[in-house]
XYZ file of C-alpha atoms in Angstrom:
706
model
C 118.049 56.516 137.068
C 119.860 57.243 140.295
C 121.462 60.258 138.589
C 118.035 61.494 137.607
C 116.991 61.478 141.274
C 120.129 62.962 142.416
C 119.664 65.764 139.801
C 116.098 66.365 141.232
C 117.447 66.345 144.882
C 120.023 69.072 144.179
C 117.616 70.982 142.061
C 114.759 70.890 144.503
C 116.956 71.734 147.564
C 118.507 74.640 145.897
C 114.845 75.956 145.006
C 113.698 75.480 148.485
C 116.568 76.807 150.453
C 119.210 78.490 148.406
C 117.105 81.222 146.698
C 115.427 83.000 149.502
C 116.858 81.979 152.880
C 115.140 83.535 155.806
C 117.066 84.707 158.877
C 113.949 84.494 160.838
C 114.605 80.650 161.134
C 117.634 81.379 163.122
C 117.024 84.832 164.742
C 116.485 83.417 168.162
C 119.537 81.245 168.623
C 122.935 80.727 167.003
C 122.433 76.977 167.523
C 120.150 75.058 165.187
C 118.592 71.659 165.461
C 120.979 68.778 166.094
C 123.508 71.164 167.401
C 124.403 72.765 164.075
C 125.040 76.499 164.085
C 123.750 79.027 161.748
C 127.056 79.226 159.829
C 127.153 75.391 159.420
C 123.649 75.552 157.817
C 124.517 78.536 155.774
C 127.767 76.607 154.625
C 125.626 73.540 153.564
C 123.045 75.799 151.894
C 125.855 77.611 150.021
C 127.300 74.214 148.788
C 123.907 73.202 147.600
C 123.381 76.401 145.893
C 126.905 76.057 144.118
C 125.958 72.492 143.114
C 122.696 73.735 141.685
C 124.488 76.326 139.569
C 127.119 73.737 138.624
C 124.462 71.419 137.127
C 122.153 74.166 135.838
C 121.265 74.351 132.083
C 122.439 77.820 132.127
C 125.779 76.846 133.040
C 125.879 74.089 130.359
C 124.724 76.609 127.668
C 122.756 79.791 127.879
C 121.073 78.677 124.649
C 118.927 76.342 126.881
C 117.485 78.988 129.091
C 117.331 81.913 126.528
C 115.297 81.898 123.424
C 117.291 81.968 120.336
C 115.311 84.984 119.233
C 116.224 86.919 122.392
C 118.891 89.636 121.731
C 121.864 89.184 124.078
C 121.428 92.841 125.183
C 118.613 91.742 127.208
C 120.438 88.835 128.946
C 122.240 89.813 132.027
C 125.199 87.328 132.593
C 124.823 87.795 136.276
C 121.046 87.143 136.348
C 119.670 84.516 138.559
C 118.745 81.186 136.979
C 115.184 81.011 135.463
C 114.069 78.356 138.090
C 115.155 80.674 140.869
C 113.204 83.565 139.466
C 110.122 81.317 139.269
C 110.708 79.987 142.777
C 110.719 83.401 144.280
C 107.320 84.152 142.645
C 105.964 80.886 144.034
C 107.076 81.623 147.497
C 105.441 85.068 147.428
C 102.347 83.478 146.185
C 102.325 85.582 143.071
C 103.475 83.000 140.815
C 101.514 80.272 138.947
C 102.498 77.066 137.125
C 103.748 77.643 133.549
C 101.292 77.080 130.874
C 100.828 73.333 130.306
C 102.664 72.277 133.458
C 101.201 69.840 136.045
C 101.557 70.028 139.874
C 104.571 68.295 141.202
C 104.389 64.471 141.885
C 107.734 64.003 143.721
C 106.262 63.025 147.041
C 103.216 61.095 145.722
C 102.888 57.435 146.575
C 103.705 56.541 142.893
C 107.046 58.432 142.933
C 107.933 57.041 146.386
C 107.633 53.628 144.923
C 109.725 54.747 141.861
C 112.365 56.067 144.387
C 112.492 52.570 146.101
C 112.885 50.907 142.724
C 115.990 53.258 142.008
C 117.532 52.584 145.297
C 117.514 48.815 144.677
C 118.143 48.776 140.873
C 120.926 51.126 140.388
C 123.428 49.699 142.791
C 122.633 46.214 141.505
C 123.360 47.410 137.893
C 126.796 48.687 138.948
C 127.532 45.647 141.029
C 126.653 43.233 138.077
C 128.858 45.136 135.765
C 131.654 45.250 138.209
C 131.322 41.409 139.031
C 131.851 40.490 135.328
C 135.024 42.491 135.233
C 136.778 41.471 138.431
C 139.135 38.747 139.296
C 138.049 36.197 141.990
C 140.011 35.909 145.270
C 142.066 38.988 144.269
C 143.021 39.444 147.880
C 144.832 36.022 148.180
C 147.994 36.505 150.070
C 149.748 33.273 149.469
C 152.666 34.026 147.155
C 152.279 30.811 145.287
C 148.758 31.528 144.499
C 149.321 35.187 143.468
C 151.247 33.867 140.382
C 148.117 32.122 139.145
C 145.729 34.885 139.937
C 144.474 35.153 136.342
C 143.334 31.529 136.434
C 140.982 32.293 139.316
C 138.846 34.813 137.357
C 135.249 35.250 138.431
C 134.214 34.367 134.810
C 135.478 32.109 132.173
C 136.153 34.954 129.735
C 138.528 36.746 131.936
C 141.611 35.213 130.409
C 140.429 36.347 126.918
C 140.074 39.976 127.807
C 142.802 40.350 130.363
C 145.552 41.166 127.783
C 143.508 44.098 126.590
C 143.823 45.776 130.006
C 146.651 48.214 131.043
C 148.160 49.327 134.337
C 145.861 51.830 136.026
C 146.431 54.675 138.292
C 143.847 53.525 140.862
C 145.583 51.115 143.350
C 144.804 47.486 142.603
C 142.987 48.143 139.457
C 143.804 47.849 135.819
C 142.217 50.079 133.269
C 140.242 49.247 130.137
C 141.924 51.619 127.620
C 141.216 49.230 124.719
C 138.888 51.537 122.888
C 141.200 53.130 120.289
C 139.206 56.231 119.756
C 139.030 57.230 123.392
C 142.561 56.007 124.015
C 143.910 58.605 121.543
C 142.090 61.331 123.499
C 143.023 60.035 126.869
C 146.761 59.566 126.117
C 147.045 63.057 124.861
C 145.054 64.904 127.572
C 148.229 66.369 129.157
C 149.397 67.718 125.781
C 145.995 69.134 125.123
C 146.005 71.065 128.371
C 149.467 72.452 127.500
C 147.964 73.786 124.180
C 144.882 74.948 126.082
C 147.210 77.052 128.266
C 149.519 78.264 125.552
C 146.888 79.325 123.053
C 145.354 82.100 124.991
C 148.671 83.261 126.303
C 150.111 83.393 122.662
C 146.929 85.425 121.566
C 147.518 87.938 124.423
C 151.172 88.305 123.295
C 150.194 88.652 119.790
C 147.562 91.340 120.709
C 150.038 93.335 122.825
C 152.679 93.250 120.099
C 150.261 94.485 117.395
C 148.338 96.878 119.717
C 145.112 94.946 119.193
C 141.807 96.754 119.520
C 140.049 96.558 122.840
C 137.404 93.826 123.142
C 134.005 94.977 122.278
C 131.623 92.770 124.377
C 127.895 92.512 124.064
C 126.618 94.946 126.514
C 123.206 95.368 127.983
C 121.532 98.454 126.470
C 120.672 101.235 129.041
C 117.105 101.425 130.074
C 115.054 103.163 127.448
C 117.942 102.861 124.836
C 117.004 101.453 121.494
C 119.956 101.701 119.313
C 119.168 100.448 115.838
C 122.722 99.681 114.936
C 126.260 100.104 116.020
C 127.803 103.615 115.725
C 130.535 104.074 113.142
C 133.400 104.151 115.685
C 132.043 100.910 117.263
C 131.785 99.277 113.878
C 135.406 100.232 113.149
C 136.542 98.726 116.477
C 134.615 95.576 115.685
C 136.228 95.243 112.225
C 139.697 95.804 113.743
C 138.945 93.145 116.343
C 137.798 90.634 113.899
C 140.793 91.401 111.680
C 143.262 91.077 114.515
C 141.727 87.745 115.796
C 141.582 86.201 112.361
C 145.138 87.130 111.691
C 146.126 85.193 114.757
C 143.800 82.289 114.004
C 145.289 81.811 110.566
C 148.807 81.888 111.785
C 148.165 79.666 114.848
C 145.892 77.187 112.770
C 148.410 76.600 110.140
C 151.197 75.912 112.709
C 148.710 73.666 114.587
C 147.884 71.880 111.504
C 151.575 71.216 110.568
C 152.040 69.754 114.135
C 149.039 67.561 113.800
C 149.599 66.188 110.346
C 153.130 67.047 109.256
C 153.705 66.907 105.535
C 149.996 65.907 105.120
C 148.985 69.383 105.895
C 149.254 70.537 102.312
C 146.647 67.896 101.405
C 144.293 69.437 103.704
C 145.056 72.948 102.311
C 144.564 71.807 98.850
C 141.035 70.349 99.537
C 140.185 73.709 101.303
C 141.372 75.753 98.283
C 139.388 73.583 95.808
C 136.228 73.905 97.729
C 136.606 77.706 98.126
C 137.193 77.840 94.328
C 133.950 76.076 93.692
C 131.992 78.382 95.877
C 133.477 81.761 94.406
C 134.286 80.765 90.805
C 131.309 78.768 89.612
C 128.015 80.191 88.540
C 125.681 80.631 91.530
C 123.098 77.965 90.388
C 125.818 75.291 90.092
C 127.497 75.860 93.530
C 125.043 73.860 95.777
C 125.221 70.704 93.617
C 129.051 71.076 93.122
C 129.376 71.540 96.959
C 127.639 68.320 97.794
C 129.179 66.341 94.998
C 132.719 67.472 95.969
C 132.482 67.145 99.751
C 130.697 63.753 99.668
C 133.212 62.626 97.080
C 135.939 63.710 99.484
C 134.428 61.488 102.213
C 134.550 58.569 99.918
C 137.986 59.462 98.488
C 139.622 59.871 101.844
C 138.309 56.495 102.907
C 139.332 54.539 99.861
C 142.653 56.459 99.304
C 143.586 56.096 103.061
C 144.701 59.682 103.116
C 146.636 59.526 99.870
C 150.082 58.445 101.057
C 152.970 60.118 99.421
C 154.527 56.898 98.790
C 151.596 55.835 96.397
C 151.574 59.221 94.808
C 155.362 58.953 94.092
C 154.897 55.528 92.530
C 152.113 57.024 90.167
C 153.852 60.214 89.073
C 157.392 58.766 88.846
C 156.946 55.281 87.434
C 160.268 53.605 88.060
C 161.197 50.278 86.728
C 159.930 47.029 88.112
C 163.242 46.393 89.828
C 163.017 49.679 91.491
C 159.634 48.777 93.008
C 161.143 45.713 94.516
C 164.110 47.783 95.935
C 161.470 50.184 97.459
C 160.081 47.201 99.300
C 163.440 46.369 100.803
C 164.463 49.949 101.416
C 161.483 52.309 101.773
C 163.798 55.322 102.237
C 164.654 55.095 98.461
C 161.016 56.338 97.810
C 160.769 60.062 98.555
C 157.111 59.587 99.096
C 157.788 57.156 102.038
C 160.185 59.740 103.548
C 157.506 62.355 103.625
C 154.920 59.825 104.999
C 157.429 59.145 107.785
C 156.835 62.735 109.054
C 153.222 62.676 109.591
C 152.875 64.632 112.728
C 151.027 63.858 115.863
C 148.103 62.486 113.900
C 149.380 60.888 110.572
C 145.880 59.598 109.573
C 144.481 63.145 109.082
C 141.441 61.815 106.994
C 139.892 60.235 110.101
C 139.153 63.642 111.687
C 138.497 65.530 108.450
C 134.763 64.729 108.407
C 134.236 67.579 110.826
C 136.086 69.997 108.583
C 133.884 68.841 105.622
C 130.705 70.171 107.508
C 132.467 73.658 107.831
C 133.400 73.677 104.156
C 129.655 72.965 103.220
C 128.578 75.707 105.735
C 130.873 78.299 104.193
C 129.727 77.601 100.565
C 125.989 77.740 101.499
C 126.223 80.721 103.761
C 128.132 82.537 100.969
C 125.592 81.575 98.278
C 122.773 82.522 100.436
C 124.322 85.893 101.165
C 124.312 86.535 97.393
C 120.548 86.037 97.259
C 119.973 88.601 99.999
C 120.891 91.536 97.614
C 123.089 94.488 98.235
C 121.099 95.831 101.215
C 122.288 95.044 104.669
C 119.771 92.924 106.673
C 121.074 94.415 109.885
C 120.243 97.914 108.785
C 116.998 96.781 107.053
C 115.677 95.249 110.354
C 117.049 98.050 112.541
C 119.201 95.623 114.552
C 122.251 96.310 116.629
C 125.010 94.335 115.337
C 126.725 94.120 118.769
C 123.482 92.658 120.222
C 122.226 90.147 117.634
C 120.241 87.167 118.920
C 121.689 83.724 118.317
C 119.178 83.087 115.437
C 120.263 86.363 113.876
C 123.972 85.508 114.169
C 123.371 82.183 112.180
C 120.762 83.449 109.674
C 121.912 87.001 108.943
C 124.810 86.897 106.272
C 128.147 88.477 107.021
C 129.310 91.490 105.025
C 130.300 90.751 101.425
C 134.030 91.298 102.138
C 133.974 88.816 104.972
C 133.782 85.888 102.642
C 137.403 86.061 101.775
C 139.933 83.190 101.569
C 141.667 84.323 104.797
C 138.522 84.314 106.817
C 137.435 81.020 105.279
C 140.832 79.513 106.174
C 140.672 80.905 109.726
C 137.086 79.375 110.048
C 137.689 75.995 108.534
C 141.001 75.504 110.674
C 139.888 77.132 113.825
C 142.054 75.301 116.281
C 139.920 74.810 119.322
C 137.183 73.266 117.165
C 139.226 71.666 114.276
C 139.454 68.187 115.598
C 136.053 67.390 116.907
C 133.774 70.470 116.890
C 131.261 71.423 118.036
C 129.988 72.852 114.645
C 129.726 76.535 114.335
C 128.384 78.183 111.134
C 130.486 80.505 109.199
C 128.030 83.444 109.780
C 127.997 82.836 113.481
C 131.877 82.572 113.578
C 132.390 85.939 111.809
C 129.788 87.613 114.139
C 131.515 86.348 117.382
C 134.847 87.476 116.011
C 133.454 90.957 115.871
C 131.631 91.007 119.221
C 132.262 88.755 122.250
C 129.025 87.120 123.269
C 127.674 88.195 126.649
C 127.263 84.418 127.546
C 130.962 84.193 128.041
C 131.889 85.030 131.463
C 134.669 83.899 133.915
C 132.298 82.365 136.306
C 130.367 80.383 133.782
C 133.693 79.065 132.050
C 134.995 78.047 135.515
C 131.745 76.029 136.320
C 131.865 74.545 132.845
C 135.477 73.606 133.311
C 134.488 71.928 136.727
C 131.721 69.903 134.980
C 134.334 68.677 132.451
C 136.716 67.462 135.091
C 133.855 65.614 136.932
C 132.854 63.857 133.732
C 136.589 62.972 132.943
C 136.826 61.494 136.584
C 133.637 59.592 136.143
C 135.010 58.016 132.942
C 138.296 57.090 134.761
C 136.344 55.415 137.517
C 134.303 53.557 135.113
C 137.147 52.195 132.887
C 139.024 51.248 136.037
C 136.218 49.098 137.556
C 134.008 48.122 134.540
C 135.838 46.501 131.593
C 132.932 46.210 129.164
C 134.939 47.405 126.020
C 137.670 44.741 126.641
C 134.946 42.063 127.121
C 133.288 43.053 123.857
C 136.612 43.133 121.910
C 137.513 39.680 123.116
C 134.501 38.131 121.370
C 133.399 36.350 124.382
C 131.036 33.294 124.704
C 127.897 35.178 125.402
C 126.004 32.210 126.710
C 128.130 32.020 129.967
C 126.570 35.336 130.983
C 123.263 35.643 132.781
C 120.648 37.756 131.048
C 121.157 40.530 133.592
C 124.899 40.483 133.012
C 124.398 40.707 129.417
C 122.082 43.542 129.569
C 124.525 45.477 131.706
C 127.444 44.735 129.393
C 125.296 46.445 126.539
C 124.031 49.302 128.943
C 127.587 50.199 130.041
C 128.922 50.014 126.638
C 126.491 52.621 125.495
C 127.534 54.709 128.635
C 131.208 54.257 127.570
C 130.322 55.597 124.059
C 128.503 58.551 125.544
C 131.228 59.539 127.827
C 134.069 58.990 125.258
C 132.365 61.422 122.885
C 131.223 63.930 125.449
C 134.675 64.526 126.911
C 136.477 65.559 123.647
C 133.370 67.763 122.714
C 133.381 69.524 126.076
C 137.077 69.865 126.235
C 137.243 71.612 122.768
C 134.176 73.819 123.595
C 135.887 74.798 126.889
C 139.003 75.821 124.794
C 136.734 77.812 122.439
C 135.012 79.652 125.339
C 138.245 80.625 126.880
C 139.146 82.006 123.460
C 135.955 84.083 123.308
C 133.989 81.938 121.032
C 130.602 80.342 122.203
C 129.810 77.257 120.019
C 126.668 75.229 120.801
C 126.832 72.598 123.505
C 126.811 69.174 121.859
C 125.317 66.921 124.617
C 122.140 68.110 126.422
C 121.222 65.281 128.554
C 122.777 62.140 130.062
C 122.352 59.041 127.755
C 120.028 57.608 130.366
C 117.686 60.508 130.269
C 116.219 59.830 126.750
C 113.082 58.141 125.847
C 112.133 59.592 122.375
C 114.061 58.966 119.102
C 113.205 62.383 117.952
C 114.118 64.078 121.223
C 117.430 62.008 121.413
C 118.513 63.186 118.004
C 117.899 66.800 118.889
C 119.881 66.442 122.200
C 122.711 64.192 121.018
C 125.555 65.783 118.905
C 123.223 68.942 119.067
C 125.505 71.193 116.923
C 125.590 68.437 114.109
C 121.813 68.115 114.507
C 121.378 72.003 113.986
C 123.796 71.702 111.030
C 121.754 69.056 109.495
C 118.469 70.866 109.941
C 119.920 74.164 108.437
C 121.729 72.629 105.438
C 119.801 69.348 104.613
C 116.527 68.890 106.354
C 114.891 72.304 105.717
C 116.185 72.563 102.076
C 114.702 69.191 101.371
C 111.334 70.361 102.769
C 111.669 69.091 106.322
C 108.364 68.164 107.963
C 106.527 71.320 107.269
C 105.854 73.891 104.466
C 104.119 73.597 101.137
C 103.518 70.057 100.076
C 104.300 68.533 103.512
C 100.981 68.720 105.246
C 98.727 65.930 106.129
C 99.469 62.197 105.680
C 101.508 62.393 102.633
C 103.496 65.356 104.440
C 104.329 62.882 107.088
C 105.479 60.316 104.625
C 107.696 62.773 102.837
C 109.126 63.917 106.331
C 110.106 60.190 107.005
C 111.620 59.843 103.611
C 113.696 62.826 104.407
C 114.714 61.419 107.805
C 115.785 58.269 105.912
C 118.126 60.390 103.621
C 119.316 62.393 106.451
C 120.230 59.392 108.544
C 121.918 57.750 105.563
C 124.112 60.767 105.126
C 124.849 60.855 108.829
C 125.954 57.303 108.747
C 128.296 57.824 105.801
C 129.576 60.861 107.436
C 130.598 58.928 110.502
C 132.334 56.207 108.559
C 131.678 54.337 105.364
C 130.897 50.905 106.880
C 127.790 48.637 106.450
C 127.051 48.533 110.366
C 126.728 52.423 110.296
C 124.437 52.196 107.365
C 122.350 49.687 109.187
C 122.335 52.048 112.300
C 121.085 54.922 110.229
C 118.365 52.814 108.597
C 117.391 51.409 112.034
C 116.988 54.790 113.475
C 114.863 55.868 110.497
C 112.779 52.625 110.939
C 112.358 53.179 114.745
C 110.986 56.652 114.052
C 107.910 54.987 112.523
C 106.400 53.551 115.853
C 106.718 56.983 117.478
C 105.076 58.622 114.510
C 102.396 56.033 114.434
C 101.695 56.423 118.253
C 101.320 60.273 117.750
C 98.661 59.461 115.191
C 96.830 57.024 117.533
C 97.130 58.831 120.789
C 97.160 62.601 119.913
C 97.786 64.608 123.104
C 95.132 67.089 122.513
C 92.532 64.344 122.881
C 93.782 63.313 126.250
C 93.683 66.781 127.920
C 90.983 65.475 130.432
C 92.890 62.113 131.087
C 96.414 63.357 131.611
C 97.454 60.668 134.026
C 96.225 57.843 131.786
C 97.940 59.498 128.878
C 101.203 59.716 131.010
C 101.170 55.984 131.655
C 100.444 55.100 128.029
C 103.277 57.202 126.904
C 105.532 55.502 129.565
C 104.642 52.096 127.927
C 105.578 53.364 124.541
C 108.710 55.132 125.770
C 110.046 51.822 127.080
C 109.819 50.287 123.629
C 111.463 53.395 122.224
C 114.358 52.863 124.667
C 114.872 49.155 123.752
C 114.875 50.185 120.073
C 117.356 52.999 120.384
C 119.661 50.847 122.565
C 119.636 48.097 119.986
C 120.427 50.497 117.108
C 123.289 52.231 118.862
C 124.766 48.898 119.896
C 124.817 47.926 116.342
C 126.274 51.209 115.103
C 128.742 51.994 117.645
C 129.501 49.026 119.995
C 129.168 45.304 119.224
C 127.825 45.298 115.730
C 124.918 43.203 114.230
C 126.411 39.842 115.222
C 127.303 41.045 118.646
C 123.718 42.275 119.158
C 122.323 38.887 118.009
C 124.472 37.103 120.743
C 123.161 39.642 123.335
C 119.534 39.190 122.410
C 119.783 35.444 122.130
C 121.391 35.259 125.636
C 118.588 37.520 127.065
C 115.506 36.077 125.450
C 116.623 32.572 124.610
C 115.421 31.121 127.920
C 112.513 31.352 130.253
C 114.526 32.985 132.886
C 115.719 35.489 130.285
C 112.168 36.454 129.470
C 111.191 36.837 133.088
C 114.246 39.213 133.527
C 113.038 41.055 130.431
C 109.762 41.679 132.102
C 111.392 43.047 135.287
C 113.796 45.160 133.112
C 110.974 46.751 131.326
C 109.115 47.566 134.518
C 112.359 49.212 135.748
C 112.697 51.202 132.515
C 109.028 52.255 133.031
C 109.997 53.702 136.466
C 112.981 55.591 134.844
C 110.701 56.979 132.108
C 108.249 58.350 134.678
C 111.104 60.113 136.428
C 112.215 61.567 132.932
C 108.677 62.879 132.311
C 108.658 64.475 135.748
C 112.020 66.142 135.315
C 110.833 67.755 132.084
C 107.703 68.758 133.848
C 109.892 70.349 136.525
C 111.657 72.271 133.784
C 108.301 73.455 132.332
C 107.191 74.702 135.799
C 110.149 76.972 135.920
C 109.837 78.421 132.404
C 112.302 76.214 130.579
C 110.902 74.387 127.577
C 113.310 72.085 125.766
C 112.538 69.937 122.804
C 114.612 66.976 123.976
């Protein structure tokens, strides 16, 4: 909640001072109030303006401030932010509130109260999580006592999770690096930055050697110009640019794959080849079913086969005698398969991260099949579009040229190095379009700001795992009953924040790499984990590129929540059934485990209260009672937050048994129920701040569905 108020403070200060500073305030004297000079105030103003741009939606992803239907030619990369434009209108008296927006409430008595709640609650939340992670009397100076410091823990469980802690770089603090998934990323950050530096340098060297075509950027069309499509010379340059870039991508990606997986790289290439063969050799009507069967089968086969070790393959295709098997157990080097397995690269278990590649394989197959259904005519020429200035929706929806669906392009797309390990997910059509024409959204200043935001997020994670050891505490299987209800709730809350940051950081790092390489994939994380109150909105804004992929390749083909046969009551039922199927696939895609299936089903179940509330309290019937409607929605949102926290704790943190322990510790006593009441009141405050932040976006022309 404190972060939400800080966001508002920066945002509001930038709007009031940074957009249209008036020199008349200082024209009579070089000395301002309190002894500050004009230059001091301008310096502060510039810092606030820079902070506002750093945390603007436009810096995060221009898709948030520009309609997906807007051609890039009409988007000036150097334009002011949408809220700045709106603010200038407001200051001049010519502007009005955006349609549907309400007047600001920030300085009302209600929000002054909310601000006081935030000032008290948020520091207490951090202190509580810190207290259950620290050692008591850590400053004891007596040498004899220092040897027994671990026996003086502030909680009985410290001796259980202390072995899971590692030496940290912050003086006097250990680090909780016990989460294996994040530890893999954290330990390899230096090497990733080496690759991040070498990749663009090698591309420049490659381009200079082969005399690559000049970059053809998306340029704003001159005033009055309405070119229907690119000229022949420009089209030839674009084709040369794409071929040049893909030639480099294929070579670098294969080398990158060998470095990552060693002798397991041929397994990946074989799966890619089989999938491509299914798309291009089967009859058109069989491809969709074959694609789903093959790729879902691969998810299960990878899990059950554990990556198909060569040692197991060798024992099958070369069945030696029973005595030979015994000798292999004593000397693994006698099995040639074990020798190959010993050279597994930097990530020997390639199957763990292959799930992201599966999404790209499905994307290629369906984009290819749908392109065949479009006929021989070019949609770009048919719609009189400029291929160099397509909107984002056109880049995704319009098929590439028939010759673009080659195996070489497919290989470059499926193994594109910046996005290979973790995404974000980019469709094949969009990838090919951006290989031809550099998006205008990519600028040096925006890349710099995005990189700074990544480093701030990385530093935030480092501070948290040095001072709050929630993952180690959870892994130690503690005795939950020794914690107070407040401590238990904070353990769960900060566990979810750890999950949020450990996924956000790899996603933003690899997206930053792609941006520096001239490819603009969608941003995966729209809002902070604590800035969500709706199940539907959370799903739209969390792992956003995967959500868009789900909508394009699963939800809409199944009928979605609209269209023929999906209207009215039964249409809503069908939409919920579709959601159940979607979240079942999402759970299996993450990992084939029961707790993730439970997570997917819980998410589908928790959609029902929000859907039912929409029926009982339709917004259009409360247009004359907006304040009452806002308070009613706030109560429902508190329930939504509690349900979403429970589902995500089951799926990605403590599991079902751990959640039972947390819940029993919180509501199993009278004091726990009293705490739960105060916690719901604090959540209600947070929800009202979330509502107002979205109203603030709406007042400045930004309408997001999350």
